[in-house]
Amino acid sequence: MSTVSQEQECQRCGYEHGYHEFQTRTSEEYFMCRRCGHQIQYVIDNWEDSKYKSGKKKGQKRKTWKPKYRTETIVPVASYTLKTKDALGRQLGPVPTDEDLVNFRENVKERCEELTLAKITYLCAEGDNIGKWVEEDLLKNKVKLLKQ
């Protein structure tokens, strides 16, 4: 399967380095913001209608078929970045709910000896940075304001 990847601005937080992927074979798209964790997928729902089901042309693609897209969106409360000792890369992704955020913080506390990086990024809802994007380092207990 062939994919085209590029950076794209996030619709939610305006971060310029979001990850956008386009599947050239299926025409499906995927976007994830590395800052806020916002995800959007455009998935084709009617693949089963793309080919003839019976007759002489059974299994062949219909010329009149048009894809019907379903949009799936995840708007998380935060996004995370983790790196374990001896790992080559970082893990990143969304933290979907407040309960997941509490569990994530607990998990980091339990695993702090094996982690070299544990950060969450979120839209601040209290204190001096209310309404601004911040990055919290869970290993150093520091919060820093991100460039808008």
GROMACS .gro file of C-alpha atoms in nm:
model
  148
    1MET     CA    1   0.000   0.000   0.000
    2SER     CA    2   0.136   0.339  -0.095
    3THR     CA    3   0.114   0.635   0.141
    4VAL     CA    4   0.196   1.002   0.114
    5SER     CA    5   0.293   1.170   0.441
    6GLN     CA    6   0.336   1.538   0.507
    7GLU     CA    7   0.311   1.796   0.782
    8GLN     CA    8  -0.012   1.992   0.812
    9GLU     CA    9  -0.149   2.256   1.049
   10CYS     CA   10  -0.384   2.132   1.321
   11GLN     CA   11  -0.740   2.265   1.298
   12ARG     CA   12  -0.776   2.253   1.677
   13CYS     CA   13  -0.458   2.414   1.818
   14GLY     CA   14  -0.288   2.564   1.511
   15TYR     CA   15   0.033   2.363   1.554
   16GLU     CA   16   0.213   2.360   1.220
   17HIS     CA   17   0.373   2.015   1.245
   18GLY     CA   18   0.076   1.780   1.256
   19TYR     CA   19   0.110   1.445   1.081
   20HIS     CA   20  -0.107   1.392   0.772
   21GLU     CA   21  -0.116   1.065   0.580
   22PHE     CA   22  -0.296   0.985   0.253
   23GLN     CA   23  -0.338   0.625   0.133
   24THR     CA   24  -0.299   0.646  -0.244
   25ARG     CA   25  -0.455   0.304  -0.307
   26THR     CA   26  -0.764   0.351  -0.090
   27SER     CA   27  -0.794   0.734  -0.085
   28GLU     CA   28  -0.839   0.723   0.293
   29GLU     CA   29  -0.682   0.997   0.505
   30TYR     CA   30  -0.548   1.024   0.859
   31PHE     CA   31  -0.434   1.327   1.061
   32MET     CA   32  -0.282   1.346   1.409
   33CYS     CA   33  -0.152   1.653   1.588
   34ARG     CA   34   0.173   1.597   1.774
   35ARG     CA   35   0.086   1.876   2.017
   36CYS     CA   36  -0.278   1.832   2.123
   37GLY     CA   37  -0.343   1.474   2.007
   38HIS     CA   38  -0.637   1.571   1.783
   39GLN     CA   39  -0.707   1.293   1.531
   40ILE     CA   40  -0.922   1.282   1.220
   41GLN     CA   41  -0.977   0.982   0.994
   42TYR     CA   42  -1.167   0.977   0.667
   43VAL     CA   43  -1.262   0.612   0.617
   44ILE     CA   44  -1.447   0.463   0.320
   45ASP     CA   45  -1.761   0.283   0.440
   46ASN     CA   46  -1.893   0.121   0.122
   47TRP     CA   47  -1.607  -0.098  -0.001
   48GLU     CA   48  -1.845  -0.392  -0.039
   49ASP     CA   49  -2.033  -0.200  -0.312
   50SER     CA   50  -1.720  -0.133  -0.520
   51LYS     CA   51  -1.724  -0.468  -0.703
   52TYR     CA   52  -1.989  -0.675  -0.876
   53LYS     CA   53  -2.125  -0.952  -0.654
   54SER     CA   54  -2.264  -1.182  -0.924
   55GLY     CA   55  -2.288  -1.234  -1.298
   56LYS     CA   56  -2.017  -1.227  -1.563
   57LYS     CA   57  -1.837  -0.935  -1.399
   58LYS     CA   58  -1.832  -1.084  -1.047
   59GLY     CA   59  -1.532  -0.947  -0.854
   60GLN     CA   60  -1.460  -0.669  -1.105
   61LYS     CA   61  -1.468  -0.305  -0.998
   62ARG     CA   62  -1.783  -0.111  -1.081
   63LYS     CA   63  -1.712   0.195  -1.299
   64THR     CA   64  -1.999   0.389  -1.142
   65TRP     CA   65  -1.894   0.324  -0.780
   66LYS     CA   66  -1.825   0.630  -0.567
   67PRO     CA   67  -1.674   0.603  -0.219
   68LYS     CA   68  -1.879   0.716   0.081
   69TYR     CA   69  -1.661   0.856   0.357
   70ARG     CA   70  -1.717   0.839   0.732
   71THR     CA   71  -1.532   1.091   0.946
   72GLU     CA   72  -1.398   0.975   1.281
   73THR     CA   73  -1.267   1.245   1.513
   74ILE     CA   74  -1.093   1.216   1.850
   75VAL     CA   75  -1.066   1.534   2.055
   76PRO     CA   76  -0.860   1.429   2.357
   77VAL     CA   77  -0.805   1.611   2.686
   78ALA     CA   78  -0.427   1.590   2.632
   79SER     CA   79  -0.155   1.427   2.427
   80TYR     CA   80   0.144   1.237   2.560
   81THR     CA   81   0.507   1.178   2.467
   82LEU     CA   82   0.701   0.892   2.626
   83LYS     CA   83   1.051   0.758   2.585
   84THR     CA   84   1.186   0.457   2.768
   85LYS     CA   85   1.553   0.394   2.841
   86ASP     CA   86   1.723   0.208   2.556
   87ALA     CA   87   1.442   0.297   2.312
   88LEU     CA   88   1.535   0.448   1.977
   89GLY     CA   89   1.216   0.650   1.936
   90ARG     CA   90   0.937   0.814   2.127
   91GLN     CA   91   0.576   0.707   2.168
   92LEU     CA   92   0.312   0.972   2.125
   93GLY     CA   93  -0.063   0.978   2.111
   94PRO     CA   94  -0.386   1.112   2.257
   95VAL     CA   95  -0.517   1.089   2.613
   96PRO     CA   96  -0.892   1.062   2.537
   97THR     CA   97  -1.060   1.130   2.874
   98ASP     CA   98  -0.995   1.281   3.217
   99GLU     CA   99  -0.999   0.930   3.367
  100ASP     CA  100  -0.733   0.821   3.116
  101LEU     CA  101  -0.524   1.122   3.218
  102VAL     CA  102  -0.539   1.022   3.586
  103ASN     CA  103  -0.441   0.665   3.493
  104PHE     CA  104  -0.160   0.790   3.268
  105ARG     CA  105  -0.013   1.003   3.550
  106GLU     CA  106  -0.024   0.703   3.786
  107ASN     CA  107   0.139   0.482   3.525
  108VAL     CA  108   0.423   0.732   3.482
  109LYS     CA  109   0.478   0.744   3.861
  110GLU     CA  110   0.502   0.365   3.873
  111ARG     CA  111   0.736   0.346   3.572
  112CYS     CA  112   0.952   0.656   3.635
  113GLU     CA  113   1.271   0.447   3.674
  114GLU     CA  114   1.244   0.309   3.320
  115LEU     CA  115   1.141   0.637   3.151
  116THR     CA  116   1.369   0.911   3.020
  117LEU     CA  117   1.084   1.131   2.896
  118ALA     CA  118   0.720   1.164   3.003
  119LYS     CA  119   0.533   1.476   2.894
  120ILE     CA  120   0.172   1.571   2.841
  121THR     CA  121   0.043   1.866   2.642
  122TYR     CA  122  -0.297   2.022   2.707
  123LEU     CA  123  -0.504   2.338   2.695
  124CYS     CA  124  -0.468   2.484   3.044
  125ALA     CA  125  -0.796   2.531   3.235
  126GLU     CA  126  -0.667   2.701   3.550
  127GLY     CA  127  -0.394   2.930   3.688
  128ASP     CA  128  -0.187   3.189   3.504
  129ASN     CA  129  -0.188   2.998   3.174
  130ILE     CA  130  -0.564   2.954   3.142
  131GLY     CA  131  -0.667   2.912   2.778
  132LYS     CA  132  -0.308   2.853   2.661
  133TRP     CA  133  -0.129   2.538   2.545
  134VAL     CA  134   0.119   2.404   2.801
  135GLU     CA  135   0.358   2.111   2.821
  136GLU     CA  136   0.395   1.935   3.155
  137ASP     CA  137   0.707   1.729   3.223
  138LEU     CA  138   0.582   1.454   3.455
  139LEU     CA  139   0.932   1.340   3.553
  140LYS     CA  140   1.056   1.688   3.650
  141ASN     CA  141   0.719   1.828   3.768
  142LYS     CA  142   0.757   2.137   3.547
  143VAL     CA  143   0.500   2.312   3.330
  144LYS     CA  144   0.607   2.532   3.039
  145LEU     CA  145   0.401   2.755   2.812
  146LEU     CA  146   0.414   2.655   2.447
  147LYS     CA  147   0.447   2.902   2.160
  148GLN     CA  148   0.108   2.989   2.020
   0.00000   0.00000   0.00000
